[in-house]
PDB file of C-alpha atoms in Angstrom:
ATOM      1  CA  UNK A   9      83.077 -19.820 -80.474  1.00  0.00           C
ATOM      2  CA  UNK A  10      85.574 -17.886 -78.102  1.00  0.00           C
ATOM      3  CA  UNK A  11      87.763 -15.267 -79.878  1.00  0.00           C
ATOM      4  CA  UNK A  12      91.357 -15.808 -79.515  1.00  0.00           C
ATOM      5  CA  UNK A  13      93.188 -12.600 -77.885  1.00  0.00           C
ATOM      6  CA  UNK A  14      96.673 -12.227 -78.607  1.00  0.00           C
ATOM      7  CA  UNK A  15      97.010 -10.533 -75.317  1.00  0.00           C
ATOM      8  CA  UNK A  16      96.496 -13.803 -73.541  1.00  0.00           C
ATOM      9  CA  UNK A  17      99.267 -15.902 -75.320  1.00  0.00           C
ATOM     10  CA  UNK A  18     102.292 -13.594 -74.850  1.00  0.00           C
ATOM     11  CA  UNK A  19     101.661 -11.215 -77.949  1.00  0.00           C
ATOM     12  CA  UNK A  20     101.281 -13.984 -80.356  1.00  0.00           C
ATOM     13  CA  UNK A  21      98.515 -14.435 -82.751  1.00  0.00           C
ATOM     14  CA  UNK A  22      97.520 -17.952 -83.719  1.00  0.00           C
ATOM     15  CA  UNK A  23     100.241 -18.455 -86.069  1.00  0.00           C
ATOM     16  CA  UNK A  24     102.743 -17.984 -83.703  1.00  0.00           C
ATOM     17  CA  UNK A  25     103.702 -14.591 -85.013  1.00  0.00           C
ATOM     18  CA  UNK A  26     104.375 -11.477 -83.007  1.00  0.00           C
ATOM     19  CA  UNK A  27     101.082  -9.240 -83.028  1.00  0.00           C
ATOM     20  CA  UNK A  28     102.344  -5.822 -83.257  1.00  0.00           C
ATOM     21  CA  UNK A  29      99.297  -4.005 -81.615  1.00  0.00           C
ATOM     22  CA  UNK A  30     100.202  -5.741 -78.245  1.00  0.00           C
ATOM     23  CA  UNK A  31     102.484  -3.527 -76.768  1.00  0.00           C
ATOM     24  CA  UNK A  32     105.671  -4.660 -75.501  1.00  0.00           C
ATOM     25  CA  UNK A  33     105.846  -2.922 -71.923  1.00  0.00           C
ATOM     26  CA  UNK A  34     109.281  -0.979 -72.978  1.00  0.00           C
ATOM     27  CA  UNK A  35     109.437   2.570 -73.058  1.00  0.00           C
ATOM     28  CA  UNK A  36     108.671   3.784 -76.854  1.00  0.00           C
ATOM     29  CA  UNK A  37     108.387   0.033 -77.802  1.00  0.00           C
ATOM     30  CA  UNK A  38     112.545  -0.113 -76.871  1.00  0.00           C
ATOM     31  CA  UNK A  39     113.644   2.287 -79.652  1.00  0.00           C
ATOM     32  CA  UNK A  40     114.052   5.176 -77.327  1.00  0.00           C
ATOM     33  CA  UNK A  41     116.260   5.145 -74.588  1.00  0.00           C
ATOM     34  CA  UNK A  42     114.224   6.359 -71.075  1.00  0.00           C
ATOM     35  CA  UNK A  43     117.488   7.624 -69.494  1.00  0.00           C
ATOM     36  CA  UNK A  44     118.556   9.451 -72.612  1.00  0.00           C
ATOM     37  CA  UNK A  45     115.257  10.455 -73.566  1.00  0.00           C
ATOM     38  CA  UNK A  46     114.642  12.395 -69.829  1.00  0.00           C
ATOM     39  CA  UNK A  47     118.524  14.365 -70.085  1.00  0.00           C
ATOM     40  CA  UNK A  48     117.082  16.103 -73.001  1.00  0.00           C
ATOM     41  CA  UNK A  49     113.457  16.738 -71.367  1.00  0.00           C
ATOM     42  CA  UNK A  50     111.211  19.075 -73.232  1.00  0.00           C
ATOM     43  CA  UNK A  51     113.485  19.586 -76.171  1.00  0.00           C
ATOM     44  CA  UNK A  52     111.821  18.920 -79.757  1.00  0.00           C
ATOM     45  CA  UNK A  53     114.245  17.644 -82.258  1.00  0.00           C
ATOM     46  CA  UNK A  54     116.440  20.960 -84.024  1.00  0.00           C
ATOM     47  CA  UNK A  55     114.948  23.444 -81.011  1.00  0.00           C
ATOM     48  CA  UNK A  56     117.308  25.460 -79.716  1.00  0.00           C
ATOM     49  CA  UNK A  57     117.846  27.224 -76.479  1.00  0.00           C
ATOM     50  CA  UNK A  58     119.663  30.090 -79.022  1.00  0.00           C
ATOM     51  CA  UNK A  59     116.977  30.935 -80.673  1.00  0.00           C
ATOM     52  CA  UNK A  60     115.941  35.003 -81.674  1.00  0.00           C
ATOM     53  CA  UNK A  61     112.973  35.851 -79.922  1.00  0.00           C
ATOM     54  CA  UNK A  62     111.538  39.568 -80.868  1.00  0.00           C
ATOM     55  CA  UNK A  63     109.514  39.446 -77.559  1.00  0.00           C
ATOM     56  CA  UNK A  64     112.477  39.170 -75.750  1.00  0.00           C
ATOM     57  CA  UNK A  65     113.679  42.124 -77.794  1.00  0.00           C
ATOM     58  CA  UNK A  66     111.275  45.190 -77.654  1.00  0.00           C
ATOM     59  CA  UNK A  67     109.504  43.735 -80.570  1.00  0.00           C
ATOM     60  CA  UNK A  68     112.066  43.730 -82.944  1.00  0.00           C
ATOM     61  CA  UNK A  69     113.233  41.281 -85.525  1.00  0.00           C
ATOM     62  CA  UNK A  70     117.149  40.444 -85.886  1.00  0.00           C
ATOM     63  CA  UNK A  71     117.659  43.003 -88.542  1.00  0.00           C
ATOM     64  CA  UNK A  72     116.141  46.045 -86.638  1.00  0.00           C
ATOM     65  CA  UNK A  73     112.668  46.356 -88.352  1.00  0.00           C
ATOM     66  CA  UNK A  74     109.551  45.859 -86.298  1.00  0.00           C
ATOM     67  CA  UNK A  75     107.778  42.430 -85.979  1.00  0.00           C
ATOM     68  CA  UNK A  76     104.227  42.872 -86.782  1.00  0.00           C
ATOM     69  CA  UNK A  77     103.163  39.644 -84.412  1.00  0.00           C
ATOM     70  CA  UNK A  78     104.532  41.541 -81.505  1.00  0.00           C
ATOM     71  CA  UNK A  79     101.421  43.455 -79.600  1.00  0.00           C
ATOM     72  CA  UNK A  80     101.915  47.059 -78.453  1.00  0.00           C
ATOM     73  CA  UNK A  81     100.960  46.468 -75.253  1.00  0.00           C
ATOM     74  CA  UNK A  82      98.024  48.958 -75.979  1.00  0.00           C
ATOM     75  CA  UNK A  83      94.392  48.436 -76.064  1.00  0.00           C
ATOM     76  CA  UNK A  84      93.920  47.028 -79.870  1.00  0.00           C
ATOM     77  CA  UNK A  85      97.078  48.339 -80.897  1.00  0.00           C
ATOM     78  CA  UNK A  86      96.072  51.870 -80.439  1.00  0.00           C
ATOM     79  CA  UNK A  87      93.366  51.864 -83.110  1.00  0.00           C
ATOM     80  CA  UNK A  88      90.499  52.076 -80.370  1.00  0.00           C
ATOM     81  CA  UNK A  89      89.537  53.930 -77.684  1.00  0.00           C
ATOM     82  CA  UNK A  90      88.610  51.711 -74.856  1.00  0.00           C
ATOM     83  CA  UNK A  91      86.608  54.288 -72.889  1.00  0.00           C
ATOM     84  CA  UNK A  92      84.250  54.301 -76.113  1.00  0.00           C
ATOM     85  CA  UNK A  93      84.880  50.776 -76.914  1.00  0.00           C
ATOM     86  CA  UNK A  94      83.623  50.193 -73.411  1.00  0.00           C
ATOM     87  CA  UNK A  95      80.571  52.689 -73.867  1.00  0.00           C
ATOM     88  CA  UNK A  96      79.308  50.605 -76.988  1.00  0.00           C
ATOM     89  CA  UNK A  97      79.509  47.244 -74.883  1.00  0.00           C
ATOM     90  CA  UNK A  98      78.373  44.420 -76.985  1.00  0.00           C
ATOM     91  CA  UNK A  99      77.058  46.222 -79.435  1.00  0.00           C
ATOM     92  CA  UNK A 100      78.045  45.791 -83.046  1.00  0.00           C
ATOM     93  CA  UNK A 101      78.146  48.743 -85.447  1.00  0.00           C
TER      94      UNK A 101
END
C-alpha cells in the first residue's frame, strides 16, 4: 500500500484539508512582507541604533562608574605577569 504525500496533491491531505507542514512557497508563509522585511535588515525587534555602549566609551557606564565587563586591555587585567605566566607554560600550579 502506497503512502499518500500531501506534497503531491497541492498541500492537501486526504480529506481535502490544507496540511500545514507543506510549505506554501511565500516568504515567512505570507505573514511577513519581503520588501518591508529587507528596509529594516539586521534589526531585531526594540534594537536600537541609540543604544549606550561602555566600549564605545572608555569603559564606562552612563552614570560615570566603571563597567566591570569592559577588559583593560592588559594581559589578565593586570593580575599576571605574562613574562612569568609565559615561563610556567602549561603548567598548572
Amino acid at each position: 500500500m502506497s503512502q499518500y504525500k500531501p506534497t503531491e496533491h497541492d498541500g492537501l491531505k486526504q480529506d481535502g484539508t490544507p496540511d500545514k507542514r507543506v510549505g506554501t512557497g511565500e516568504f515567512a508563509h505570507g505573514q511577513v512582507d519581503p520588501h518591508e522585511a529587507g528596509k529594516a535588515g539586521g534589526q531585531t525587534s526594540g534594537s536600537s541604533g541609540d543604544q549606550y555602549k561602555p566600549t564605545e566609551n572608555d569603559g564606562l557606564k552612563k552614570d560615570g562608574t566603571e563597567d566591570g565587563r569592559v577588559g583593560t586591555g592588559e594581559f589578565a587585567h593586570g593580575k599576571v605577569d605574562p613574562v612569568e605566566a609565559g615561563k610556567a607554560g602549561g603548567k598548572s600550579s
